[in-house]
Coordinates of C-alpha atoms in Angstrom, one line a residue:
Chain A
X1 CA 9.3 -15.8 -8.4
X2 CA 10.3 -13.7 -5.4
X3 CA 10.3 -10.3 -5.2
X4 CA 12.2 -8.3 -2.7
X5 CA 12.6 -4.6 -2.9
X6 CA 15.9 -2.7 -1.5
X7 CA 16.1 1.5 -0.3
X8 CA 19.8 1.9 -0.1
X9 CA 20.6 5.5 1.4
X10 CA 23.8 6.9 0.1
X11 CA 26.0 9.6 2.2
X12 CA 26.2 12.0 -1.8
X13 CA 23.4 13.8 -3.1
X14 CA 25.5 16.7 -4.7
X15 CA 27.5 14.8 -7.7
X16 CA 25.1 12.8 -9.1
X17 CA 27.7 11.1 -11.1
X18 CA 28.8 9.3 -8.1
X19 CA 25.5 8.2 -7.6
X20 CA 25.3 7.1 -11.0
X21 CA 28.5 4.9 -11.0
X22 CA 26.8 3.2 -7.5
X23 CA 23.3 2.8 -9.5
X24 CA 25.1 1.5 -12.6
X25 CA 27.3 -1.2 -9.8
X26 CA 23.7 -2.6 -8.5
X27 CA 22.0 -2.7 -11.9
X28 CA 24.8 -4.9 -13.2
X29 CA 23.6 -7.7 -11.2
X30 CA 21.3 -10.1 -13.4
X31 CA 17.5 -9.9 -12.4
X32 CA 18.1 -6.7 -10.8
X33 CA 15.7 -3.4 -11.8
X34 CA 16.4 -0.3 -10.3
X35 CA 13.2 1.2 -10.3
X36 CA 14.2 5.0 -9.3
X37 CA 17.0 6.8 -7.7
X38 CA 16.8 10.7 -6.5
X39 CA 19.8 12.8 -4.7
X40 CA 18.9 15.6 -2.1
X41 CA 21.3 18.1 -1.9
X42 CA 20.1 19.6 1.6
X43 CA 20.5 16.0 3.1
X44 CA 23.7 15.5 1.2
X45 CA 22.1 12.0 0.6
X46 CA 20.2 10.0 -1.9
X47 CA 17.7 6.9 -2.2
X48 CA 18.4 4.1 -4.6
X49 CA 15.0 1.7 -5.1
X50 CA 15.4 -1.5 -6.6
X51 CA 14.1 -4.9 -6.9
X52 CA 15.1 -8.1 -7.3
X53 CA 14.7 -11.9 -6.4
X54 CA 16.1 -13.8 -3.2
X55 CA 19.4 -14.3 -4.9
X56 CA 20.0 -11.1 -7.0
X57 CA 19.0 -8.4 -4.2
X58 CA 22.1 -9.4 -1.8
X59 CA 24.2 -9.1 -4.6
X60 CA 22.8 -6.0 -5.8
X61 CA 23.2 -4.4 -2.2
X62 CA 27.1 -4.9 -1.6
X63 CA 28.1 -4.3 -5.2
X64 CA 26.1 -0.3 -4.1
X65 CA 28.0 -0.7 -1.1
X66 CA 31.2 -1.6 -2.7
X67 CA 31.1 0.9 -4.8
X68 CA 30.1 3.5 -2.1
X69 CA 33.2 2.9 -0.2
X70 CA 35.3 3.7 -3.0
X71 CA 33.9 6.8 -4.3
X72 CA 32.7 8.6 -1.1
X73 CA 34.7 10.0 2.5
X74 CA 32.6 10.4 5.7
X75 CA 35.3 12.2 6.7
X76 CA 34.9 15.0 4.3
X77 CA 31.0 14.9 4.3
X78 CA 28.1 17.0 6.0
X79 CA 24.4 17.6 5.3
X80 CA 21.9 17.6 7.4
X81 CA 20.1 14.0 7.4
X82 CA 21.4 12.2 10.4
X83 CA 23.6 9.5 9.2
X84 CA 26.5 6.8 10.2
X85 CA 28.0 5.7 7.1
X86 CA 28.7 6.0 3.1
X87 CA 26.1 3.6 2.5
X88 CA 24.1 4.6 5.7
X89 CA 21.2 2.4 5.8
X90 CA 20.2 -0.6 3.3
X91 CA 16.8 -1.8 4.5
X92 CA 15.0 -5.6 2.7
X93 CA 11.4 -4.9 2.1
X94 CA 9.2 -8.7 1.3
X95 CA 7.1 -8.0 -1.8
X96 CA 6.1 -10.9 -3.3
X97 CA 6.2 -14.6 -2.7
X98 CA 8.9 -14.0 0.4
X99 CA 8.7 -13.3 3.9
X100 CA 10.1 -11.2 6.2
X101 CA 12.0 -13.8 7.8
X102 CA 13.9 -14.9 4.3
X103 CA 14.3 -10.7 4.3
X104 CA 15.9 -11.1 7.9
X105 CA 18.3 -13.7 6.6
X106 CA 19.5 -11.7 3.2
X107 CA 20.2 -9.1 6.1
X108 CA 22.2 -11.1 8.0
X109 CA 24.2 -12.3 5.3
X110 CA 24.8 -9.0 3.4
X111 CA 25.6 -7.5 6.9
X112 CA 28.5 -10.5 7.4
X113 CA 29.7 -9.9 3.9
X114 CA 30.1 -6.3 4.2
X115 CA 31.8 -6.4 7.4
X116 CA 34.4 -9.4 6.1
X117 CA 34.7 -8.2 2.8
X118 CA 34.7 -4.3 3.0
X119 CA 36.1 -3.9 6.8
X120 CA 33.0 -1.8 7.6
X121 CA 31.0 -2.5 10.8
X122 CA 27.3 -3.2 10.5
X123 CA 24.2 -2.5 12.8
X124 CA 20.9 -4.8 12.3
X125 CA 17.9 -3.0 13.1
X126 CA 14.1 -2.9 12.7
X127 CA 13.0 -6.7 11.8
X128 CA 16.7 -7.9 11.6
X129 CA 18.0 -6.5 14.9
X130 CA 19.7 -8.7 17.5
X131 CA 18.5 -7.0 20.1
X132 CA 15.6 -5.0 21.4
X133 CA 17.5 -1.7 21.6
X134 CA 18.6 -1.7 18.0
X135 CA 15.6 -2.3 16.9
X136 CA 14.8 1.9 16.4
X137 CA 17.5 3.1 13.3
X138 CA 17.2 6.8 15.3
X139 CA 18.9 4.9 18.3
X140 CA 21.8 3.0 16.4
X141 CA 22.4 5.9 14.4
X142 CA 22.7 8.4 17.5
X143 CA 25.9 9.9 17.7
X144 CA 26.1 9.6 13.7
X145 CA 29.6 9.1 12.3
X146 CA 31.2 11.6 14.1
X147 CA 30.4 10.1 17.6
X148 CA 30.6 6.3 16.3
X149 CA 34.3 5.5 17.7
X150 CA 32.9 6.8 21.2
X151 CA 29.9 5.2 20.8
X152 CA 31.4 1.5 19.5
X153 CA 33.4 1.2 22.9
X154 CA 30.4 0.6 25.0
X155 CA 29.3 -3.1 25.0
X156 CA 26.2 -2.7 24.4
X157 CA 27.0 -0.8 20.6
X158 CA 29.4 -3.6 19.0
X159 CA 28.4 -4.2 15.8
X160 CA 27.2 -7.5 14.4
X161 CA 29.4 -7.9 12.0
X162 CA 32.3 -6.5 10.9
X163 CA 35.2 -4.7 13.1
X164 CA 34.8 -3.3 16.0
X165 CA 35.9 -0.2 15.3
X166 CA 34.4 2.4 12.9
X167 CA 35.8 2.7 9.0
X168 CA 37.5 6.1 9.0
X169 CA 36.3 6.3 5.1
X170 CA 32.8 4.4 5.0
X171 CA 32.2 4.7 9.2
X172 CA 29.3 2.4 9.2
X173 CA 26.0 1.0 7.6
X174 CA 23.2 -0.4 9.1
X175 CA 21.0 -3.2 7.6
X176 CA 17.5 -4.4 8.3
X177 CA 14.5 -6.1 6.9
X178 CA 11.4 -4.4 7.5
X179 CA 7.9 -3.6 6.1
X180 CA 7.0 -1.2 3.2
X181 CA 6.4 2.5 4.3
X182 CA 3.7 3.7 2.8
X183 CA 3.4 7.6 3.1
X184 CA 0.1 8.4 3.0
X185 CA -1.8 11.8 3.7
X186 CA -5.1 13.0 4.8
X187 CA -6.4 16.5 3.5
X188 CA -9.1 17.9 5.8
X189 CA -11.5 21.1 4.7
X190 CA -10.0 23.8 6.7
X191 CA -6.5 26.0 7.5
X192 CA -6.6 25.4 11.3
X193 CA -3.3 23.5 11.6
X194 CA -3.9 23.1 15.3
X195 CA -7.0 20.6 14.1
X196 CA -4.4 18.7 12.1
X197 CA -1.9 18.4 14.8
X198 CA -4.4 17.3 17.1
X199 CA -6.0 14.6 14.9
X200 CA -2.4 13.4 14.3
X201 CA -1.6 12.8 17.9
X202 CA -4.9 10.9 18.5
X203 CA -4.1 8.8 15.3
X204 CA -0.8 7.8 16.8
X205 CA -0.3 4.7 19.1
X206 CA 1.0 7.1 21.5
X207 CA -1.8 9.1 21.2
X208 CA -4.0 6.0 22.3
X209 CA -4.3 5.8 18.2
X210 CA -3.3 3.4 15.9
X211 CA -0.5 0.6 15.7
X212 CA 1.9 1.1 12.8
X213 CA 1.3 4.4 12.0
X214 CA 3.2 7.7 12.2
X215 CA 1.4 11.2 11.9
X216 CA 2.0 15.0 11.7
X217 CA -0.2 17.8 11.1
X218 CA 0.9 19.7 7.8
X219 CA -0.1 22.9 6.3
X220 CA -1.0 22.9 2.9
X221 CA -0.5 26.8 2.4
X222 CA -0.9 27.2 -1.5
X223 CA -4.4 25.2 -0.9
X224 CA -5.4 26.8 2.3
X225 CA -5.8 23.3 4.2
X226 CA -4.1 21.4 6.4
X227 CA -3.7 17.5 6.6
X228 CA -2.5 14.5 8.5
X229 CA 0.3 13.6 7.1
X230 CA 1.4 9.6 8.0
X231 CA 3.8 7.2 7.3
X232 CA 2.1 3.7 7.5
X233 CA 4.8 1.3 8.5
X234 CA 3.1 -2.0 8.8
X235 CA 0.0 -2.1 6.1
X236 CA -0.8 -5.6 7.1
X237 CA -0.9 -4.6 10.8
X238 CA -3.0 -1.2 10.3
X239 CA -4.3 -1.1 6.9
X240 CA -5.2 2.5 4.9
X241 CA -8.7 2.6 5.1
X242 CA -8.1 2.2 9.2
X243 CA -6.7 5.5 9.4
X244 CA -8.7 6.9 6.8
X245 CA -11.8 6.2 8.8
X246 CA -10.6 7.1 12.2
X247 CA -9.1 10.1 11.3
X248 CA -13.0 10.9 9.2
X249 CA -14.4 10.5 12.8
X250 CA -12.1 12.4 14.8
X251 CA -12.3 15.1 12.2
X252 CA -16.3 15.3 13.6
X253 CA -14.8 16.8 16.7
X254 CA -13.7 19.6 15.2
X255 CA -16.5 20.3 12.4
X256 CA -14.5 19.5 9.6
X257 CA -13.9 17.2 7.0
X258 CA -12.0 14.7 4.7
X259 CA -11.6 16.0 1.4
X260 CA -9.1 13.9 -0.1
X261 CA -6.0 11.7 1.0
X262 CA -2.8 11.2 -1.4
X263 CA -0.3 8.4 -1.6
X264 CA 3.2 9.4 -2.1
X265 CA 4.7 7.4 -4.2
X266 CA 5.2 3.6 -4.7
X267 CA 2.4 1.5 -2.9
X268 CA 2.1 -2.1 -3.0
X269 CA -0.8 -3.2 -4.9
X270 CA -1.7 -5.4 -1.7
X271 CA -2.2 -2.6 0.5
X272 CA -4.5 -0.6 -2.3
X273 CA -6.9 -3.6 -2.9
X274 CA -7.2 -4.6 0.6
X275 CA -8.7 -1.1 1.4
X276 CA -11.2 -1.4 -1.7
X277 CA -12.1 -5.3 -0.3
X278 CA -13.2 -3.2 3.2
X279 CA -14.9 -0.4 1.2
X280 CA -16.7 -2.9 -1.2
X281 CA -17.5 -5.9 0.9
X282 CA -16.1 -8.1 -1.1
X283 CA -15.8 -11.8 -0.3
X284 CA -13.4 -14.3 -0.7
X285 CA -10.9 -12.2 -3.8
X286 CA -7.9 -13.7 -5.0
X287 CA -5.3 -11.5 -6.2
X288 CA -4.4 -13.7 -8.8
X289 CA -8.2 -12.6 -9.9
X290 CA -6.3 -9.4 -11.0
X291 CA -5.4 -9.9 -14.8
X292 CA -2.3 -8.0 -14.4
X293 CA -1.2 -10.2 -11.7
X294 CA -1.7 -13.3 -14.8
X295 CA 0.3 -12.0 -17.0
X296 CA 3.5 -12.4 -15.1
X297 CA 3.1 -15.8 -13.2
X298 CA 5.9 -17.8 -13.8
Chain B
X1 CA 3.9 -3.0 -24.3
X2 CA 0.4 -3.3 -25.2
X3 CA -1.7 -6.4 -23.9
X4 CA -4.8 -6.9 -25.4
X5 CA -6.4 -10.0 -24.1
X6 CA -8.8 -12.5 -26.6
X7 CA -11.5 -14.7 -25.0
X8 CA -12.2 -17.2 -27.7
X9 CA -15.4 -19.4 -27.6
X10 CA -15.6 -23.0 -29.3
X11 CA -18.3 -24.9 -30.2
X12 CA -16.5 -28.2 -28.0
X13 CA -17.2 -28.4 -24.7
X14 CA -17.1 -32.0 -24.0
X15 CA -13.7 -33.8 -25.9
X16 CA -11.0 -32.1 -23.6
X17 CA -8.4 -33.5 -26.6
X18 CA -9.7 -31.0 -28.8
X19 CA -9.5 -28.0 -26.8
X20 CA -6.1 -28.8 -25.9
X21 CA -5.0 -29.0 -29.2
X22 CA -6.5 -25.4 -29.9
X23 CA -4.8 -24.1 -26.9
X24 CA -1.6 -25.5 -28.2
X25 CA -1.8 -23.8 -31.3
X26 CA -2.9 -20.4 -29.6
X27 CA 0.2 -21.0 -27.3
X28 CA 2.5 -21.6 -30.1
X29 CA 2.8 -18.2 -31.0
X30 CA 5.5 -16.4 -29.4
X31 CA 4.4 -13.2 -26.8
X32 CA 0.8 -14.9 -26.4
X33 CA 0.5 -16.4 -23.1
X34 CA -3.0 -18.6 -22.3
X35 CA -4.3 -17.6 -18.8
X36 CA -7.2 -20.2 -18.5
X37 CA -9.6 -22.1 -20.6
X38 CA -12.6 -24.1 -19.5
X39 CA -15.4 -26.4 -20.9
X40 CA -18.6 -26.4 -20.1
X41 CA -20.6 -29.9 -21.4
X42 CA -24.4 -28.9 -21.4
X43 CA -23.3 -26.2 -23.6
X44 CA -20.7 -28.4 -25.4
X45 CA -18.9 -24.8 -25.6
X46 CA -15.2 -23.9 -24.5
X47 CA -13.9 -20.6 -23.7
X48 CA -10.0 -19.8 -23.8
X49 CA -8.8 -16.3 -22.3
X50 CA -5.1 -15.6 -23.3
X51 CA -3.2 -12.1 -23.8
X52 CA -0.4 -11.4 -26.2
X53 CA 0.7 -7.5 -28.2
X54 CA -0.6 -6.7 -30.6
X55 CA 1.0 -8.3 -33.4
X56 CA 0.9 -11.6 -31.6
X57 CA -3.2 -11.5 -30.6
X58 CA -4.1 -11.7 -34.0
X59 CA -1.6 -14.8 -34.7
X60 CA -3.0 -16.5 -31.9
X61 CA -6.8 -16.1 -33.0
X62 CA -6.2 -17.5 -36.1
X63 CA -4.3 -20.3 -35.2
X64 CA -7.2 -21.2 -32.9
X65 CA -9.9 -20.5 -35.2
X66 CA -8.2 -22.5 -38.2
X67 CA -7.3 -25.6 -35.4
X68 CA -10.5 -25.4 -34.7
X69 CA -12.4 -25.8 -38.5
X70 CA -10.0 -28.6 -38.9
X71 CA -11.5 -30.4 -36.0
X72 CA -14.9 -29.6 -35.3
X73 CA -17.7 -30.0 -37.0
X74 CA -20.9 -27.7 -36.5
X75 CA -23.3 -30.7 -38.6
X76 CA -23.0 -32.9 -35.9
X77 CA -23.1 -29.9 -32.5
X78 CA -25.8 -29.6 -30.4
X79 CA -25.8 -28.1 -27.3
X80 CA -27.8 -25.0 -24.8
X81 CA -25.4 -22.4 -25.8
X82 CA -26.3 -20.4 -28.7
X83 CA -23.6 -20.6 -31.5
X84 CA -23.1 -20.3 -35.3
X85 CA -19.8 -21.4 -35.8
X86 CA -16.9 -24.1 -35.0
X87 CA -15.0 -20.8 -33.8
X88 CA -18.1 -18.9 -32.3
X89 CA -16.9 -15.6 -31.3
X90 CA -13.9 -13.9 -30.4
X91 CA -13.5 -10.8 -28.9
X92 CA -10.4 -8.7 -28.5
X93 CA -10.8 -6.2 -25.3
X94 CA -8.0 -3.8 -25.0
X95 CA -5.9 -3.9 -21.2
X96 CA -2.6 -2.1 -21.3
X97 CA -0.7 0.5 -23.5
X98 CA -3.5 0.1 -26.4
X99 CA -7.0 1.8 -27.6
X100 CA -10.1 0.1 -28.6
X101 CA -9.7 1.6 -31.9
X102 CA -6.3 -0.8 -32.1
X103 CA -8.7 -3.1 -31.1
X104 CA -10.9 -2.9 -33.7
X105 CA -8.0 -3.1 -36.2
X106 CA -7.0 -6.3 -35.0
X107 CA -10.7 -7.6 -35.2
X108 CA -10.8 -6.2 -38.8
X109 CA -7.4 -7.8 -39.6
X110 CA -8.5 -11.1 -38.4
X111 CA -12.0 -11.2 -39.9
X112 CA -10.3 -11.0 -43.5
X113 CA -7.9 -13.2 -42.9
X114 CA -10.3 -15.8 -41.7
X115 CA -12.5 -15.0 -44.7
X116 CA -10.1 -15.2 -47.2
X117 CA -7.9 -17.9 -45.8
X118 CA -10.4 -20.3 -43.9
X119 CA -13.4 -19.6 -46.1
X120 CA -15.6 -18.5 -43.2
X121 CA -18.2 -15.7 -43.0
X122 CA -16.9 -13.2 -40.7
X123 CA -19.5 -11.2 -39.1
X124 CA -17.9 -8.4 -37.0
X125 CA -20.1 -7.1 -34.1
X126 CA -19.7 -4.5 -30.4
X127 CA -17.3 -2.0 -31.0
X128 CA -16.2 -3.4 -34.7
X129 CA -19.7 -3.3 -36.0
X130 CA -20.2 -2.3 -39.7
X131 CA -23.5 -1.0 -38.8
X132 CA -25.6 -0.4 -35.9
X133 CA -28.0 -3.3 -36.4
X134 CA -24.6 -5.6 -35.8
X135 CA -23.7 -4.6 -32.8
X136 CA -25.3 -6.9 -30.5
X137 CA -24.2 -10.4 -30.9
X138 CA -27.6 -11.8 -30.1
X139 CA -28.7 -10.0 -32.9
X140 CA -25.8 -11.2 -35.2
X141 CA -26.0 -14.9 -33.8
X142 CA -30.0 -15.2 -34.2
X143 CA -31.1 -18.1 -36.0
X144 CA -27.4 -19.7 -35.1
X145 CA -25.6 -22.5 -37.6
X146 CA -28.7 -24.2 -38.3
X147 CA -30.8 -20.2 -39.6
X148 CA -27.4 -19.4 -41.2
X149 CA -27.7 -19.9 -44.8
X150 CA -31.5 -18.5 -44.9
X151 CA -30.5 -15.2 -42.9
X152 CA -27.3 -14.6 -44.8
X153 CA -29.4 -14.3 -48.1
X154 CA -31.0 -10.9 -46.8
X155 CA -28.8 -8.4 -48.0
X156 CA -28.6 -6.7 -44.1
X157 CA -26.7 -10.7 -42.9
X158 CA -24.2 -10.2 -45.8
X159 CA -21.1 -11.3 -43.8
X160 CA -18.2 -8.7 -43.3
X161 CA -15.5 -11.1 -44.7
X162 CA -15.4 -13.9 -46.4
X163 CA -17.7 -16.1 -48.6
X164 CA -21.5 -15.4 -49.0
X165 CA -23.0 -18.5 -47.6
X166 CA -21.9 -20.4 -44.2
X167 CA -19.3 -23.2 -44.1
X168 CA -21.0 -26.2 -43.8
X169 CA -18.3 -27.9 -41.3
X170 CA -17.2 -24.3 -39.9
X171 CA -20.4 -21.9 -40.0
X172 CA -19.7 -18.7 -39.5
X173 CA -17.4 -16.9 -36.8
X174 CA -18.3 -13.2 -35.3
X175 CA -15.2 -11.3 -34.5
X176 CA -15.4 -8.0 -32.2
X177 CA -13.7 -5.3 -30.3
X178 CA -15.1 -4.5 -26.3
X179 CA -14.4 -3.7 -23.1
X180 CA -13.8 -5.9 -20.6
X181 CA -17.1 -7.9 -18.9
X182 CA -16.5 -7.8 -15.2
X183 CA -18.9 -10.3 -13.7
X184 CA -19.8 -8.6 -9.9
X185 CA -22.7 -9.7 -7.7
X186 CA -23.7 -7.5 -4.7
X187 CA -25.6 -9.4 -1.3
X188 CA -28.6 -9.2 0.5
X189 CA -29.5 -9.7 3.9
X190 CA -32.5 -11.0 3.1
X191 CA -33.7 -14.3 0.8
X192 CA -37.0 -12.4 -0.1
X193 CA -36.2 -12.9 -4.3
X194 CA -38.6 -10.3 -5.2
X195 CA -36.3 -7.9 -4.1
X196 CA -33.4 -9.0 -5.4
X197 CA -35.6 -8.7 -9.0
X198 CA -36.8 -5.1 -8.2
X199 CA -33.3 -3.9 -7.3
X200 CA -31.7 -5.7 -10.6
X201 CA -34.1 -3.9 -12.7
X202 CA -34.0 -0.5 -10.8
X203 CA -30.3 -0.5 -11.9
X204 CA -30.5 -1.6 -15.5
X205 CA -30.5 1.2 -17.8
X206 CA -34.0 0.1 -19.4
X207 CA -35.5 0.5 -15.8
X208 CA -34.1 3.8 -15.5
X209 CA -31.1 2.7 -14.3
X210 CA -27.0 2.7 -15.0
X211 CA -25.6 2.4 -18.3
X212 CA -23.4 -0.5 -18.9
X213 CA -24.8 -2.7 -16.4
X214 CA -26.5 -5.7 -17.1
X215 CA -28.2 -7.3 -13.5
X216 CA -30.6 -9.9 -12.4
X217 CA -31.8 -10.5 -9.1
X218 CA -30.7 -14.4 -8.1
X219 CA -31.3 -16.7 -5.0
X220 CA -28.5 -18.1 -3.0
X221 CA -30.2 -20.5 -1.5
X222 CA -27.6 -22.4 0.5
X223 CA -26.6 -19.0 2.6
X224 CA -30.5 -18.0 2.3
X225 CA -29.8 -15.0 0.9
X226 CA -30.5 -13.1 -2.7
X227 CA -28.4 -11.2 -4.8
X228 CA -28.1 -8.6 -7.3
X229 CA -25.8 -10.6 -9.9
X230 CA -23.9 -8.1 -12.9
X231 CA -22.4 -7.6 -16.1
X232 CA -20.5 -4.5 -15.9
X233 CA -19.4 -4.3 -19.6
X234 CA -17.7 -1.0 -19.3
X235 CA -15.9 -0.4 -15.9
X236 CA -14.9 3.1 -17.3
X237 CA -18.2 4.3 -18.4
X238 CA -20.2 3.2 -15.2
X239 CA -17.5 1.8 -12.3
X240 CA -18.2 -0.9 -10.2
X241 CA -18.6 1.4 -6.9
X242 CA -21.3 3.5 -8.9
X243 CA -23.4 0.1 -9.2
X244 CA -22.5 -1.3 -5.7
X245 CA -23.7 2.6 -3.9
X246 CA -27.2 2.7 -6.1
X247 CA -27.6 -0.9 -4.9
X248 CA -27.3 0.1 -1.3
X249 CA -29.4 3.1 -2.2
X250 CA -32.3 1.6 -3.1
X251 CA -32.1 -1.7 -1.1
X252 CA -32.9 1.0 1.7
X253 CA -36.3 1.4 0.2
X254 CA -36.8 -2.3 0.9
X255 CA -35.6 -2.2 4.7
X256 CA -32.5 -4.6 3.7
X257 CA -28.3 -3.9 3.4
X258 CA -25.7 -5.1 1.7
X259 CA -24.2 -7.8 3.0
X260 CA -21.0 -8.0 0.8
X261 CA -19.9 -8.4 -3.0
X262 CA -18.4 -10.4 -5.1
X263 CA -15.7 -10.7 -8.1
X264 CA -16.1 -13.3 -10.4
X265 CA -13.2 -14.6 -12.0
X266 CA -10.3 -11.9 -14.1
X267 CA -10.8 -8.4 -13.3
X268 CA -8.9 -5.5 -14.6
X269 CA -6.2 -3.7 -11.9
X270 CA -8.0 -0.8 -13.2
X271 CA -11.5 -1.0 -12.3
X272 CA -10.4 -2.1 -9.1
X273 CA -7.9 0.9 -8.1
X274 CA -10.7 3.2 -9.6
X275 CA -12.9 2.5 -7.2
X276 CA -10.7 2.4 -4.6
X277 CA -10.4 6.3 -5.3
X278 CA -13.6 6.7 -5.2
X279 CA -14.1 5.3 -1.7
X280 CA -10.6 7.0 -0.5
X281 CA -10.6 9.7 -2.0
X282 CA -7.1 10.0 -3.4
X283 CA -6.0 12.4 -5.3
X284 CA -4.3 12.5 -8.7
X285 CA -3.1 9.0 -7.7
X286 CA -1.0 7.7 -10.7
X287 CA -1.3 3.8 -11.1
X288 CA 2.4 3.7 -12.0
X289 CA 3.1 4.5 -8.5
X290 CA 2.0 1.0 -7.7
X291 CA 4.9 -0.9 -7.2
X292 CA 3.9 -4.1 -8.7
X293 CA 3.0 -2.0 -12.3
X294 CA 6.9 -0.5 -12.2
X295 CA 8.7 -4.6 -12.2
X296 CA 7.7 -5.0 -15.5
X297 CA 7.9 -1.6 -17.7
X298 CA 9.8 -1.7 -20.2

């Protein structure tokens, strides 16, 4: 069976029952398990994760967005997450048995669907984008909802589907297909934030550091340490024990240390054993060596 | 849900027909789901490995077990393996959402029911032991189906369950609780066997070793290289990184490295993930945050 997970972001994250009534419209969908929702007040926005198969996902998705344009007004909203749209962004994320170009496709088709059925223009970006400079979210969101009419006139910022003007109630969503973000953190035995930062920018491709990953240095006040905080946006590219190692031998630099690292939540299991295969050695493992990963073959 | 998973052994490793006929009753029972099963025919010995709850294990067993004394028969068995019964062993090993000490209720369950309902001597050994001089099969299965009927007179081999003498078509059957047997092998770069030997026995617990590591040092002749091949029959107790670091410990004292490891057959997500915080690191990692381990909660 395929598995396919979905990160709807939602313009609300004051009334949660709002949120609710869009969690309960995607859950109705059969084969479709929302595995978490949470609403930030600050942002004004909240994150819907679910899962589901090739079929159920797409479905899933419009129903949230559906249900999104009924119950919430860009025009009345503010917070301060950048964001375009009532259902801002809805990215496709391959999990199992599916790749990133079926992902692309479920894309294309939810973003045709929402802008035939629900008159609300859609962006592709990241994996899904039809051209290079969509590709970055930060740069098709840019101007957010309130410079989106402005923005849609220039050729070069019509949607891909949908009309080509903004929707003065939902303004606009955009849809990709990407890779899983893992964020993942590196704690380092001492307070000099400066030691952090720097180790960050050499971990960074820009930096002349890694592919895939994004860094900061973060102070860990109520420890007293500081640590490289990443987001790893392509595990299969630049695996975690890559940065976990480079950033142990930059740390040398500087005298210090790795003293721990954390994953925020979910992982995929994928990216967790293919770190212990480096650490180990081992040869030639299956995942379907994994009991767990038995007991719910189809 | 709980999973406990039951690894069967038969005393039929040759007629396939048979087997199949024993997996088919296993099967039968609703919630168990049969992983793999496999003969071996110099042993003339079949092993089974399925998974169900806990009310649906002990269903399975004993539709195995009583398939089983209806269609072998130990008078006319031979083979290398030692065995004392149609139904030779079967252990429960606890997975998911359950304790060994359910485990050993199961086992408990079973053994009487197989007593009373099969007329078999139960003899329950590991974790299920009645008494410390039972808790090592090899110990328990001395003398095998053809020693039977003379051991059992001594009142130490009175049987847990069932009658006081063997079953002459069925023998006897032992029935246990344990952890888990993860089968791991770490590589040499070197094809000197000796020190493959030394190594195996510096990490046994008997030559001052690990606990819960069985090893023996083994050539692998066509890559021209040894290796240190393991039982780790409690991945909790002693983890496979411990075994895998006091390898490359001491195989410094012999001027060789490791070259790599390897997993042989079902592992448990657990033992992997454990050690993956041991080479990583991570803190107060929650194995619920593994995506995969969310799809099917209930």
């Amino acid at each position: 069976m395929s598995i396919i997970q979905c990160v709807p972001n939602f313009s609300e994250g004051k009334d949660e029952s709002i949120i609710k009534e869009i969690v309960t419209a995607i859950s109705s969908v059969e084969g479709v398990k929302v595995l978490d929702y949470s609403l930030d007040a600050d942002h004004n926005r909240s994150v819907v994760t679910f899962v589901g198969s090739k079929d159920s996902v797409l479905e899933g998705a419009f129903n949230g967005a559906k249900k999104a344009s009924e119950l919430i007004d860009m025009t009345k909203h503010s917070g301060e997450h950048p964001r375009m749209g009532a259902t801002d962004v809805i990215p496709f994320i391959p999990i199992k048995n599916v790749t990133m170009e079926e992902c692309v496709q479920i894309a294309e088709s939810l973003g045709k669907k929402i802008g035939n059925e629900l008159d609300i223009p859609v962006f592709l970006y990241e994996n899904a984008a039809s051209a290079s400079h969509r590709k970055n979210l930060a740069k098709v969101r840019k101007g957010e909802y309130e410079g989106l009419e402005e923005k849609m006139q220039q050729s070069k910022w019509q949607p891909d589907f949908g009309p080509q003007k903004p929707n003065l109630k939902s303004g606009a969503t955009a849809v990709s297909a990407r890779m899983p973000l893992i964020a993942f953190n590196v704690n380092l035995n001492t307070n000099d934030l400066s030691i952090a930062k720097k180790i960050a920018k050499n971990v960074r491709l820009g930096g002349g550091g890694l592919h895939s990953v994004k860094a900061m240095g973060v102070e860990l006040k109520e420890r007293n340490i500081v640590q490289v905080s990443m987001n790893m946006v392509n595990f299969k590219k630049t695996p975690l024990y890559r940065a976990v190692e480079l950033i142990r031998a930059e740390a040398k630099r500087y005298g210090v240390s790795v003293v721990g690292t954390e994953v925020i939540g979910l992982v995929p299991q994928e990216a967790l054993i293919d770190s212990l295969e480096y650490y180990m050695g081992i040869e030639e493992f299956k995942h379907d060596q994994i009991l767990e990963n038995r007991l719910y073959q189809d």
